[in-house]
Every structure is written in structure tokens, then in C-alpha cells.
PDB file of C-alpha atoms in Angstrom:
ATOM      1  CA  ARG A   1     -42.775 -32.076   9.098  1.00  0.00           C
ATOM      2  CA  PHE A   2     -40.311 -31.695  11.944  1.00  0.00           C
ATOM      3  CA  PHE A   3     -37.433 -33.022   9.805  1.00  0.00           C
ATOM      4  CA  VAL A   4     -38.423 -30.796   6.882  1.00  0.00           C
ATOM      5  CA  LEU A   5     -38.242 -27.758   9.135  1.00  0.00           C
ATOM      6  CA  LEU A   6     -34.978 -28.951  10.644  1.00  0.00           C
ATOM      7  CA  PHE A   7     -33.253 -29.390   7.287  1.00  0.00           C
ATOM      8  CA  ALA A   8     -34.685 -26.086   6.044  1.00  0.00           C
ATOM      9  CA  GLY A   9     -33.246 -24.379   9.091  1.00  0.00           C
ATOM     10  CA  LEU A  10     -29.847 -25.969   8.559  1.00  0.00           C
ATOM     11  CA  PHE A  11     -29.835 -24.956   4.892  1.00  0.00           C
ATOM     12  CA  CYS A  12     -30.768 -21.371   5.716  1.00  0.00           C
ATOM     13  CA  GLY A  13     -28.004 -21.283   8.284  1.00  0.00           C
ATOM     14  CA  GLN A  14     -25.467 -22.354   5.673  1.00  0.00           C
ATOM     15  CA  VAL A  15     -26.698 -19.755   3.211  1.00  0.00           C
ATOM     16  CA  LEU A  16     -26.614 -17.027   5.839  1.00  0.00           C
ATOM     17  CA  GLY A  17     -23.035 -17.992   6.739  1.00  0.00           C
ATOM     18  CA  ALA A  18     -21.860 -17.851   3.131  1.00  0.00           C
ATOM     19  CA  VAL A  19     -19.944 -14.823   1.895  1.00  0.00           C
ATOM     20  CA  THR A  20     -19.454 -13.692  -1.709  1.00  0.00           C
ATOM     21  CA  ILE A  21     -16.641 -11.419  -2.837  1.00  0.00           C
ATOM     22  CA  THR A  22     -15.687 -10.054  -6.249  1.00  0.00           C
ATOM     23  CA  ASP A  23     -12.053  -9.852  -7.276  1.00  0.00           C
ATOM     24  CA  ALA A  24     -10.457  -9.080 -10.653  1.00  0.00           C
ATOM     25  CA  ARG A  25     -11.626 -12.450 -12.034  1.00  0.00           C
ATOM     26  CA  GLY A  26     -15.238 -12.405 -10.883  1.00  0.00           C
ATOM     27  CA  GLU A  27     -17.370 -13.633  -7.977  1.00  0.00           C
ATOM     28  CA  HIS A  28     -16.176 -16.148  -5.392  1.00  0.00           C
ATOM     29  CA  THR A  29     -18.383 -17.621  -2.689  1.00  0.00           C
ATOM     30  CA  PHE A  30     -17.106 -19.089   0.566  1.00  0.00           C
ATOM     31  CA  ASP A  31     -19.271 -21.176   2.889  1.00  0.00           C
ATOM     32  CA  SER A  32     -18.099 -18.953   5.764  1.00  0.00           C
ATOM     33  CA  ALA A  33     -15.525 -16.266   6.460  1.00  0.00           C
ATOM     34  CA  PRO A  34     -12.042 -17.740   5.844  1.00  0.00           C
ATOM     35  CA  LYS A  35     -10.011 -18.334   8.998  1.00  0.00           C
ATOM     36  CA  ARG A  36      -6.665 -19.531   7.674  1.00  0.00           C
ATOM     37  CA  VAL A  37      -5.357 -16.831   5.360  1.00  0.00           C
ATOM     38  CA  VAL A  38      -2.164 -16.617   3.299  1.00  0.00           C
ATOM     39  CA  THR A  39      -1.108 -13.344   1.636  1.00  0.00           C
ATOM     40  CA  LEU A  40       1.633 -13.104  -0.980  1.00  0.00           C
ATOM     41  CA  SER A  41       1.230  -9.415  -1.814  1.00  0.00           C
ATOM     42  CA  TRP A  42       2.566  -6.998   0.795  1.00  0.00           C
ATOM     43  CA  ALA A  43      -0.377  -4.687   0.114  1.00  0.00           C
ATOM     44  CA  MET A  44      -2.823  -7.514   0.812  1.00  0.00           C
ATOM     45  CA  THR A  45      -0.823  -8.465   3.908  1.00  0.00           C
ATOM     46  CA  GLU A  46      -1.251  -4.898   5.170  1.00  0.00           C
ATOM     47  CA  ASP A  47      -4.995  -4.985   4.593  1.00  0.00           C
ATOM     48  CA  VAL A  48      -5.519  -8.319   6.321  1.00  0.00           C
ATOM     49  CA  VAL A  49      -3.472  -7.345   9.382  1.00  0.00           C
ATOM     50  CA  GLU A  50      -5.168  -3.931   9.591  1.00  0.00           C
ATOM     51  CA  LEU A  51      -8.536  -5.713   9.709  1.00  0.00           C
ATOM     52  CA  GLY A  52      -7.402  -7.642  12.764  1.00  0.00           C
ATOM     53  CA  VAL A  53      -6.983 -10.940  10.935  1.00  0.00           C
ATOM     54  CA  LYS A  54      -3.763 -12.837  11.688  1.00  0.00           C
ATOM     55  CA  PRO A  55      -2.557 -14.599   8.534  1.00  0.00           C
ATOM     56  CA  VAL A  56      -1.066 -18.078   8.862  1.00  0.00           C
ATOM     57  CA  GLY A  57       1.461 -17.335   6.127  1.00  0.00           C
ATOM     58  CA  VAL A  58       3.042 -14.283   4.484  1.00  0.00           C
ATOM     59  CA  ALA A  59       5.633 -13.868   1.719  1.00  0.00           C
ATOM     60  CA  ASP A  60       9.071 -12.367   2.463  1.00  0.00           C
ATOM     61  CA  ILE A  61       8.616 -11.200   6.031  1.00  0.00           C
ATOM     62  CA  ASP A  62      12.170  -9.791   6.281  1.00  0.00           C
ATOM     63  CA  GLY A  63      11.614  -7.627   3.209  1.00  0.00           C
ATOM     64  CA  TYR A  64       8.278  -6.493   4.613  1.00  0.00           C
ATOM     65  CA  HIS A  65       9.960  -5.363   7.831  1.00  0.00           C
ATOM     66  CA  THR A  66      12.499  -3.320   5.818  1.00  0.00           C
ATOM     67  CA  TRP A  67      10.261  -1.659   3.249  1.00  0.00           C
ATOM     68  CA  VAL A  68       6.693  -1.731   4.563  1.00  0.00           C
ATOM     69  CA  VAL A  69       7.258  -1.606   8.338  1.00  0.00           C
ATOM     70  CA  ARG A  70       3.662  -0.834   9.348  1.00  0.00           C
ATOM     71  CA  PRO A  71       1.491  -2.556  10.370  1.00  0.00           C
ATOM     72  CA  SER A  72       3.842  -5.074  11.958  1.00  0.00           C
ATOM     73  CA  ILE A  73       3.269  -8.745  11.177  1.00  0.00           C
ATOM     74  CA  PRO A  74       2.121 -10.632  14.286  1.00  0.00           C
ATOM     75  CA  GLU A  75       4.403 -13.178  15.921  1.00  0.00           C
ATOM     76  CA  GLY A  76       3.980 -16.768  14.791  1.00  0.00           C
ATOM     77  CA  VAL A  77       3.166 -16.076  11.139  1.00  0.00           C
ATOM     78  CA  ALA A  78       5.013 -18.423   8.758  1.00  0.00           C
ATOM     79  CA  ASP A  79       7.286 -17.028   6.040  1.00  0.00           C
ATOM     80  CA  ILE A  80       6.408 -19.008   2.927  1.00  0.00           C
ATOM     81  CA  GLY A  81       9.148 -17.670   0.629  1.00  0.00           C
ATOM     82  CA  THR A  82       9.366 -14.860  -1.893  1.00  0.00           C
ATOM     83  CA  ARG A  83       6.416 -13.010  -3.348  1.00  0.00           C
ATOM     84  CA  ASP A  84       6.978 -14.361  -6.847  1.00  0.00           C
ATOM     85  CA  GLU A  85       8.231 -17.860  -5.928  1.00  0.00           C
ATOM     86  CA  PRO A  86       6.559 -19.027  -2.705  1.00  0.00           C
ATOM     87  CA  SER A  87       7.174 -22.538  -1.412  1.00  0.00           C
ATOM     88  CA  ILE A  88       4.137 -24.509  -2.545  1.00  0.00           C
ATOM     89  CA  GLU A  89       4.996 -27.292  -0.088  1.00  0.00           C
ATOM     90  CA  GLU A  90       5.184 -24.955   2.914  1.00  0.00           C
ATOM     91  CA  LEU A  91       2.081 -23.139   1.773  1.00  0.00           C
ATOM     92  CA  ALA A  92       0.099 -26.383   1.387  1.00  0.00           C
ATOM     93  CA  ALA A  93       1.186 -27.509   4.855  1.00  0.00           C
ATOM     94  CA  LEU A  94      -0.546 -24.442   6.307  1.00  0.00           C
ATOM     95  CA  LYS A  95      -3.892 -25.667   4.908  1.00  0.00           C
ATOM     96  CA  PRO A  96      -5.172 -22.184   4.043  1.00  0.00           C
ATOM     97  CA  ASP A  97      -8.820 -21.375   3.449  1.00  0.00           C
ATOM     98  CA  VAL A  98      -7.833 -18.625   1.000  1.00  0.00           C
ATOM     99  CA  ILE A  99      -4.697 -17.271  -0.683  1.00  0.00           C
ATOM    100  CA  ILE A 100      -4.726 -13.567  -1.575  1.00  0.00           C
ATOM    101  CA  LEU A 101      -2.656 -12.147  -4.438  1.00  0.00           C
ATOM    102  CA  ALA A 102      -2.255  -8.836  -6.266  1.00  0.00           C
ATOM    103  CA  ASN A 103      -0.448  -7.407  -9.283  1.00  0.00           C
ATOM    104  CA  GLY A 104       2.620  -9.238 -10.529  1.00  0.00           C
ATOM    105  CA  GLN A 105       1.448 -12.572  -9.120  1.00  0.00           C
ATOM    106  CA  GLU A 106      -1.016 -13.567 -11.851  1.00  0.00           C
ATOM    107  CA  ASP A 107       1.193 -16.427 -13.058  1.00  0.00           C
ATOM    108  CA  LEU A 108       0.869 -18.146  -9.672  1.00  0.00           C
ATOM    109  CA  ILE A 109      -2.921 -18.485  -9.744  1.00  0.00           C
ATOM    110  CA  ASP A 110      -3.210 -21.867 -11.468  1.00  0.00           C
ATOM    111  CA  ARG A 111      -0.647 -23.557  -9.199  1.00  0.00           C
ATOM    112  CA  LEU A 112      -1.988 -22.018  -6.028  1.00  0.00           C
ATOM    113  CA  GLU A 113      -5.587 -22.974  -6.818  1.00  0.00           C
ATOM    114  CA  GLN A 114      -4.475 -26.588  -6.417  1.00  0.00           C
ATOM    115  CA  VAL A 115      -3.850 -25.736  -2.748  1.00  0.00           C
ATOM    116  CA  ALA A 116      -6.765 -23.423  -1.860  1.00  0.00           C
ATOM    117  CA  PRO A 117      -9.179 -20.856  -3.325  1.00  0.00           C
ATOM    118  CA  VAL A 118      -7.326 -17.821  -4.680  1.00  0.00           C
ATOM    119  CA  LEU A 119      -8.390 -14.185  -4.701  1.00  0.00           C
ATOM    120  CA  TYR A 120      -6.535 -11.877  -7.081  1.00  0.00           C
ATOM    121  CA  PHE A 121      -6.909  -8.083  -6.931  1.00  0.00           C
ATOM    122  CA  ASP A 122      -5.906  -5.670  -9.673  1.00  0.00           C
ATOM    123  CA  ALA A 123      -4.757  -3.073  -7.183  1.00  0.00           C
ATOM    124  CA  PHE A 124      -2.421  -1.050  -9.399  1.00  0.00           C
ATOM    125  CA  SER A 125      -3.206   0.181 -12.900  1.00  0.00           C
ATOM    126  CA  ALA A 126      -2.611   3.236 -15.038  1.00  0.00           C
ATOM    127  CA  ASP A 127      -6.328   3.120 -15.849  1.00  0.00           C
ATOM    128  CA  HIS A 128      -7.650   3.716 -12.358  1.00  0.00           C
ATOM    129  CA  ASN A 129      -6.933   5.724  -9.219  1.00  0.00           C
ATOM    130  CA  ASN A 130      -4.728   3.386  -7.183  1.00  0.00           C
ATOM    131  CA  ALA A 131      -5.621   4.955  -3.849  1.00  0.00           C
ATOM    132  CA  THR A 132      -9.368   4.834  -4.500  1.00  0.00           C
ATOM    133  CA  VAL A 133      -9.110   1.188  -5.536  1.00  0.00           C
ATOM    134  CA  ALA A 134      -7.044   0.422  -2.420  1.00  0.00           C
ATOM    135  CA  ARG A 135      -9.886   1.710  -0.281  1.00  0.00           C
ATOM    136  CA  ARG A 136     -12.380  -0.388  -2.276  1.00  0.00           C
ATOM    137  CA  ILE A 137     -10.316  -3.566  -1.842  1.00  0.00           C
ATOM    138  CA  PHE A 138     -10.028  -2.903   1.897  1.00  0.00           C
ATOM    139  CA  ARG A 139     -13.816  -2.766   2.142  1.00  0.00           C
ATOM    140  CA  LYS A 140     -14.133  -5.986   0.132  1.00  0.00           C
ATOM    141  CA  LEU A 141     -11.748  -7.805   2.440  1.00  0.00           C
ATOM    142  CA  GLY A 142     -13.626  -6.392   5.412  1.00  0.00           C
ATOM    143  CA  HIS A 143     -16.756  -8.012   3.982  1.00  0.00           C
ATOM    144  CA  LEU A 144     -14.935 -11.307   3.366  1.00  0.00           C
ATOM    145  CA  PHE A 145     -13.775 -11.585   6.970  1.00  0.00           C
ATOM    146  CA  GLY A 146     -16.886 -10.150   8.610  1.00  0.00           C
ATOM    147  CA  LYS A 147     -14.955  -7.009   9.540  1.00  0.00           C
ATOM    148  CA  GLU A 148     -17.019  -4.386   7.729  1.00  0.00           C
ATOM    149  CA  ASP A 149     -17.257  -2.188  10.827  1.00  0.00           C
ATOM    150  CA  VAL A 150     -13.497  -2.310  11.364  1.00  0.00           C
ATOM    151  CA  ALA A 151     -12.893  -1.314   7.742  1.00  0.00           C
ATOM    152  CA  GLU A 152     -15.253   1.647   7.864  1.00  0.00           C
ATOM    153  CA  GLN A 153     -13.952   2.860  11.226  1.00  0.00           C
ATOM    154  CA  LYS A 154     -10.340   2.745  10.069  1.00  0.00           C
ATOM    155  CA  LEU A 155     -11.058   4.531   6.798  1.00  0.00           C
ATOM    156  CA  ALA A 156     -13.017   7.256   8.609  1.00  0.00           C
ATOM    157  CA  ALA A 157     -10.241   7.672  11.168  1.00  0.00           C
ATOM    158  CA  MET A 158      -7.729   7.986   8.330  1.00  0.00           C
ATOM    159  CA  ASP A 159      -9.729  10.771   6.676  1.00  0.00           C
ATOM    160  CA  THR A 160      -9.927  12.615   9.989  1.00  0.00           C
ATOM    161  CA  ARG A 161      -6.186  12.194  10.370  1.00  0.00           C
ATOM    162  CA  PHE A 162      -5.652  13.759   6.943  1.00  0.00           C
ATOM    163  CA  ASP A 163      -7.521  16.859   8.100  1.00  0.00           C
ATOM    164  CA  THR A 164      -5.429  17.115  11.267  1.00  0.00           C
ATOM    165  CA  LEU A 165      -2.151  16.792   9.359  1.00  0.00           C
ATOM    166  CA  LYS A 166      -3.290  19.410   6.853  1.00  0.00           C
ATOM    167  CA  GLN A 167      -3.913  21.831   9.716  1.00  0.00           C
ATOM    168  CA  GLN A 168      -0.418  21.141  11.070  1.00  0.00           C
ATOM    169  CA  LEU A 169       1.107  21.960   7.695  1.00  0.00           C
ATOM    170  CA  HIS A 170      -0.789  25.247   7.480  1.00  0.00           C
ATOM    171  CA  ALA A 171       0.283  26.125  11.013  1.00  0.00           C
ATOM    172  CA  HIS A 172       3.901  25.547   9.937  1.00  0.00           C
ATOM    173  CA  PHE A 173       3.941  27.020   6.408  1.00  0.00           C
ATOM    174  CA  GLY A 174       1.079  29.494   6.584  1.00  0.00           C
ATOM    175  CA  THR A 175      -1.737  29.929   4.092  1.00  0.00           C
ATOM    176  CA  ASP A 176       0.270  28.929   1.017  1.00  0.00           C
ATOM    177  CA  LEU A 177       1.698  25.431   1.155  1.00  0.00           C
ATOM    178  CA  PRO A 178       4.770  24.580  -0.947  1.00  0.00           C
ATOM    179  CA  ARG A 179       4.708  22.457  -4.055  1.00  0.00           C
ATOM    180  CA  VAL A 180       6.188  19.023  -3.362  1.00  0.00           C
ATOM    181  CA  ALA A 181       8.014  16.424  -5.448  1.00  0.00           C
ATOM    182  CA  ASN A 182       8.314  12.924  -3.998  1.00  0.00           C
ATOM    183  CA  ILE A 183      10.853  10.395  -5.210  1.00  0.00           C
ATOM    184  CA  ARG A 184      12.820   7.236  -4.519  1.00  0.00           C
ATOM    185  CA  PHE A 185      16.502   7.086  -5.412  1.00  0.00           C
ATOM    186  CA  ASN A 186      17.568   4.329  -7.782  1.00  0.00           C
ATOM    187  CA  ASN A 187      21.237   5.246  -8.152  1.00  0.00           C
ATOM    188  CA  ASN A 188      23.374   8.357  -8.453  1.00  0.00           C
ATOM    189  CA  ALA A 189      22.066   9.073 -11.953  1.00  0.00           C
ATOM    190  CA  VAL A 190      18.430   7.902 -11.887  1.00  0.00           C
ATOM    191  CA  VAL A 191      15.426   8.557  -9.654  1.00  0.00           C
ATOM    192  CA  PHE A 192      11.903   7.185  -9.521  1.00  0.00           C
ATOM    193  CA  VAL A 193       9.469  10.105  -9.491  1.00  0.00           C
ATOM    194  CA  TYR A 194       5.957   9.572  -8.163  1.00  0.00           C
ATOM    195  CA  GLY A 195       3.287  10.909 -10.470  1.00  0.00           C
ATOM    196  CA  GLU A 196      -0.410  11.563 -10.736  1.00  0.00           C
ATOM    197  CA  ASN A 197      -1.493   7.982  -9.997  1.00  0.00           C
ATOM    198  CA  ALA A 198       0.838   7.303  -7.075  1.00  0.00           C
ATOM    199  CA  MET A 199      -0.409   6.566  -3.570  1.00  0.00           C
ATOM    200  CA  SER A 200       1.890   9.280  -2.226  1.00  0.00           C
ATOM    201  CA  SER A 201       0.517  11.822  -4.721  1.00  0.00           C
ATOM    202  CA  TYR A 202      -3.022  11.042  -3.552  1.00  0.00           C
ATOM    203  CA  VAL A 203      -1.804  11.812  -0.031  1.00  0.00           C
ATOM    204  CA  LEU A 204      -0.309  15.129  -1.135  1.00  0.00           C
ATOM    205  CA  ARG A 205      -3.659  16.169  -2.584  1.00  0.00           C
ATOM    206  CA  GLU A 206      -5.480  15.142   0.598  1.00  0.00           C
ATOM    207  CA  LEU A 207      -3.056  17.315   2.557  1.00  0.00           C
ATOM    208  CA  GLY A 208      -3.700  20.281   0.270  1.00  0.00           C
ATOM    209  CA  LEU A 209      -0.312  20.093  -1.455  1.00  0.00           C
ATOM    210  CA  ALA A 210       0.335  20.466  -5.181  1.00  0.00           C
ATOM    211  CA  SER A 211       2.873  18.410  -7.098  1.00  0.00           C
ATOM    212  CA  ALA A 212       6.048  20.183  -8.200  1.00  0.00           C
ATOM    213  CA  LEU A 213       6.597  17.795 -11.137  1.00  0.00           C
ATOM    214  CA  ASP A 214       4.062  16.855 -13.790  1.00  0.00           C
ATOM    215  CA  ILE A 215       4.270  13.061 -14.123  1.00  0.00           C
ATOM    216  CA  PRO A 216       1.448  11.204 -15.936  1.00  0.00           C
ATOM    217  CA  PRO A 217      -0.309   8.107 -14.546  1.00  0.00           C
ATOM    218  CA  SER A 218       1.399   4.710 -14.689  1.00  0.00           C
ATOM    219  CA  GLN A 219       0.588   1.300 -13.236  1.00  0.00           C
ATOM    220  CA  TRP A 220       2.556   1.774 -10.039  1.00  0.00           C
ATOM    221  CA  GLY A 221       2.389   5.560 -10.128  1.00  0.00           C
ATOM    222  CA  VAL A 222       6.147   5.947 -10.584  1.00  0.00           C
ATOM    223  CA  THR A 223       8.294   6.952 -13.574  1.00  0.00           C
ATOM    224  CA  GLN A 224      12.037   6.616 -13.993  1.00  0.00           C
ATOM    225  CA  LYS A 225      13.802   9.930 -14.660  1.00  0.00           C
ATOM    226  CA  LYS A 226      17.366  11.185 -14.892  1.00  0.00           C
ATOM    227  CA  MET A 227      18.648  12.859 -11.751  1.00  0.00           C
ATOM    228  CA  VAL A 228      19.018  16.140 -13.662  1.00  0.00           C
ATOM    229  CA  THR A 229      15.193  16.332 -13.810  1.00  0.00           C
ATOM    230  CA  LEU A 230      15.282  17.500 -10.204  1.00  0.00           C
ATOM    231  CA  SER A 231      17.177  20.606 -11.317  1.00  0.00           C
ATOM    232  CA  THR A 232      13.870  21.984 -12.616  1.00  0.00           C
ATOM    233  CA  LEU A 233      12.540  22.255  -9.057  1.00  0.00           C
ATOM    234  CA  LYS A 234      12.409  25.809  -7.774  1.00  0.00           C
ATOM    235  CA  ALA A 235      14.002  27.034  -4.571  1.00  0.00           C
ATOM    236  CA  ASP A 236      10.620  27.375  -2.868  1.00  0.00           C
ATOM    237  CA  ASP A 237       9.565  23.822  -3.791  1.00  0.00           C
ATOM    238  CA  VAL A 238      10.176  20.865  -1.488  1.00  0.00           C
ATOM    239  CA  LEU A 239      11.783  17.546  -2.448  1.00  0.00           C
ATOM    240  CA  LEU A 240      10.898  14.503  -0.363  1.00  0.00           C
ATOM    241  CA  TYR A 241      12.745  11.216  -0.826  1.00  0.00           C
ATOM    242  CA  PHE A 242      11.690   7.912   0.664  1.00  0.00           C
ATOM    243  CA  LYS A 243      13.996   5.851   2.838  1.00  0.00           C
ATOM    244  CA  PRO A 244      15.790   3.511   2.877  1.00  0.00           C
ATOM    245  CA  ALA A 245      18.151   5.231   0.464  1.00  0.00           C
ATOM    246  CA  PRO A 246      21.497   3.406   0.719  1.00  0.00           C
ATOM    247  CA  GLY A 247      24.496   5.303  -0.644  1.00  0.00           C
ATOM    248  CA  VAL A 248      22.647   8.601  -0.813  1.00  0.00           C
ATOM    249  CA  GLU A 249      25.380  10.380   1.183  1.00  0.00           C
ATOM    250  CA  LYS A 250      27.769  10.092  -1.772  1.00  0.00           C
ATOM    251  CA  LEU A 251      25.159  11.604  -4.091  1.00  0.00           C
ATOM    252  CA  PHE A 252      24.584  14.499  -1.698  1.00  0.00           C
ATOM    253  CA  GLU A 253      28.299  15.383  -1.960  1.00  0.00           C
ATOM    254  CA  SER A 254      28.237  15.600  -5.781  1.00  0.00           C
ATOM    255  CA  PRO A 255      28.442  19.005  -7.560  1.00  0.00           C
ATOM    256  CA  LEU A 256      25.309  18.189  -9.607  1.00  0.00           C
ATOM    257  CA  TRP A 257      23.263  17.665  -6.455  1.00  0.00           C
ATOM    258  CA  GLN A 258      24.608  20.665  -4.594  1.00  0.00           C
ATOM    259  CA  ALA A 259      23.922  22.963  -7.566  1.00  0.00           C
ATOM    260  CA  MET A 260      20.179  22.259  -7.589  1.00  0.00           C
ATOM    261  CA  PRO A 261      18.049  25.245  -6.440  1.00  0.00           C
ATOM    262  CA  VAL A 262      15.886  23.120  -4.145  1.00  0.00           C
ATOM    263  CA  VAL A 263      19.021  21.692  -2.495  1.00  0.00           C
ATOM    264  CA  LYS A 264      20.647  25.113  -2.085  1.00  0.00           C
ATOM    265  CA  ALA A 265      17.474  26.305  -0.375  1.00  0.00           C
ATOM    266  CA  GLY A 266      17.651  23.437   2.114  1.00  0.00           C
ATOM    267  CA  HIS A 267      14.246  22.176   0.987  1.00  0.00           C
ATOM    268  CA  VAL A 268      15.083  18.460   0.904  1.00  0.00           C
ATOM    269  CA  ALA A 269      13.937  15.943   3.513  1.00  0.00           C
ATOM    270  CA  GLY A 270      13.905  12.179   3.889  1.00  0.00           C
ATOM    271  CA  VAL A 271      10.664  10.314   4.590  1.00  0.00           C
ATOM    272  CA  GLU A 272      10.930   7.430   7.036  1.00  0.00           C
ATOM    273  CA  SER A 273      10.452   4.020   5.445  1.00  0.00           C
ATOM    274  CA  THR A 274       6.824   3.709   4.346  1.00  0.00           C
ATOM    275  CA  TRP A 275       5.549   1.455   1.577  1.00  0.00           C
ATOM    276  CA  SER A 276       4.346   3.502  -1.366  1.00  0.00           C
ATOM    277  CA  TYR A 277       2.670   0.557  -3.159  1.00  0.00           C
ATOM    278  CA  GLY A 278       0.592  -0.626  -0.249  1.00  0.00           C
ATOM    279  CA  GLY A 279      -2.888  -1.229   1.017  1.00  0.00           C
ATOM    280  CA  ALA A 280      -5.496   1.333   2.021  1.00  0.00           C
ATOM    281  CA  LEU A 281      -4.079   2.215   5.427  1.00  0.00           C
ATOM    282  CA  SER A 282      -0.614   2.803   3.966  1.00  0.00           C
ATOM    283  CA  LEU A 283      -2.141   6.101   2.832  1.00  0.00           C
ATOM    284  CA  ARG A 284      -2.331   7.159   6.467  1.00  0.00           C
ATOM    285  CA  TYR A 285       1.236   6.063   7.182  1.00  0.00           C
ATOM    286  CA  LEU A 286       2.423   7.908   4.086  1.00  0.00           C
ATOM    287  CA  ALA A 287       0.588  11.047   5.180  1.00  0.00           C
ATOM    288  CA  GLU A 288       2.075  10.926   8.673  1.00  0.00           C
ATOM    289  CA  ALA A 289       5.634  10.220   7.506  1.00  0.00           C
ATOM    290  CA  MET A 290       5.496  12.831   4.747  1.00  0.00           C
ATOM    291  CA  THR A 291       4.085  15.433   7.130  1.00  0.00           C
ATOM    292  CA  ASP A 292       6.855  14.709   9.646  1.00  0.00           C
ATOM    293  CA  ALA A 293       9.413  15.273   6.890  1.00  0.00           C
ATOM    294  CA  LEU A 294       7.741  18.460   5.659  1.00  0.00           C
ATOM    295  CA  LEU A 295       7.713  19.926   9.167  1.00  0.00           C
ATOM    296  CA  THR A 296      11.539  19.775   9.180  1.00  0.00           C
ATOM    297  CA  ILE A 297      11.629  22.255   6.272  1.00  0.00           C
ATOM    298  CA  GLU A 298      11.986  25.891   7.230  1.00  0.00           C
ATOM    299  CA  PRO A 299       9.052  27.918   5.783  1.00  0.00           C
TER     300      PRO A 299
END
């Protein structure tokens, strides 16, 4: 009887330590919370680091530092190559417990599953609200790593931060906030305009701001438009562009640019480098960076 109870206790302990998570492909059960984590998607890297989990490997750390910036990747994390062509040998040498992927990395699943269990999240789609799904994925990863409390605390703090930033904007602009268009420059003739399904557009709504351009949903929330599209912005609108924007000085000297009403009004501001296709907490960084830019605009 003693041994029966002992084995029963051990079995219950294993069951209690197990964790089940649902990704885009279905349910996955781990015997315990994964310790050695590799992330190939920058959005998933953000989420893992925000939860206080130090990954053993991350894809394209230099690119992350340029485009994503926050949260910073801890020292000692291995760079395992590009996001679409990671080094399988280097990745296998890290002996991960789990490899986490997102959109654009579906073709890697079969190869990577030969190394470790793979989680794949459909984070960006024209058929869902990307920001809402980002929050959901963050909670799922919090459950996977036993960090549910951290996830909830950070999401609540972010919502409180939204309210504070909204108050700052009203203190600056008054009761009526300006309409805002947010873009990334592609070249001197083409821009990427963020639309209804963009992370940055979700932030605008949370801050009480309306969009100045009507752009329908898309997978990544961005649509390519000719530069002349920006000529439709009114003088009392605001145009925000995300940095880095190499070569933009030459564009700003062009007659087409200088003739735009929003430019003539001085209602253009650059947003410090913040990843607009990121994880849940990138919404907070977007809100803070966009608010900082908006506060440079004279009411």
C-alpha cells in the first residue's frame, strides 16, 4: 500500500507540473514550464523578455536592436541567424525546450520540430484585431512559463499608462484632439500607411485619437500608397512617421512634400524607433513614443 501511494503521489506531481497551451495548430502539453527558450519572431522575443524569461537564443539580434529596441535583449543570449533562415546547427546546440514562431515562419516548423517542440502563433491577420490577439498571446505565454501574474500586471499597467498619456494629450491640445495619420517611409515616392488593423492604430484609438486616413484592415495593418496620398491630409491633421527613416531629409526638400497642407502647417513629427508589428507590450511603447511626437506639435 505504501508503494501504491508513493507512485500515485509521484504521478499526481507530474500531472500538476504539466502545462498545456493552445497555439494556431492546436493543443501542446509540456511536462513542466520550458526553461530553455528560443524565439525566432521578434514579437515573440518581446513577449518572452517582457515576462522575465531570458531566452537562450534569438533571431537577428542586431536587427532587433535597430527596429524593435525595447525591451532590450539580455546579455548572453545567442544569435541563431536570420528570422527566416536560422542556423539549425547552432539552434540544436542550445538544446531548447521550446521554439516559438509567428507569421512568416510557417515553413520552418517541420525542420525545427526535429530539434524541439515548436509553438506557432498566428499573431497577424486581416481577419482579427492584431492588438487584441497580441494581448491574448501574451497571456498564453504567461501561462506557459508560470508567469500569469506578471502578464496580468503588465497589461493592467499598460492600460493605466494609456489613460495617463490621453490626459497629457488633452492638456496639450485641449478638448478636441487632432486626427492623426501614421506611416513608414518606403522611398521618395511610396509610403506604408497604417490602417484599421494596425497596432499603432489601436494605440491611437486608446489615446482618443481618430485616424486621418481611411485604410482597411490587412494582415500586418499596413498598406502601400503613393506619396501623393498624404496631400489629402488637412492642415489641422497630424502626420506621424516612424523612425528610422534613412534619406528622408532629401524628401523633405522636395516641392511635392513642401506643398502638402499638413507639412505647411508644421504638423509633421517623427516617432522614435518602435516596432509596429510587435508583441503586446509594444502597444505601450508605441503609445509613449507617439505621444512624445504629438506633444512636439503646436496646437
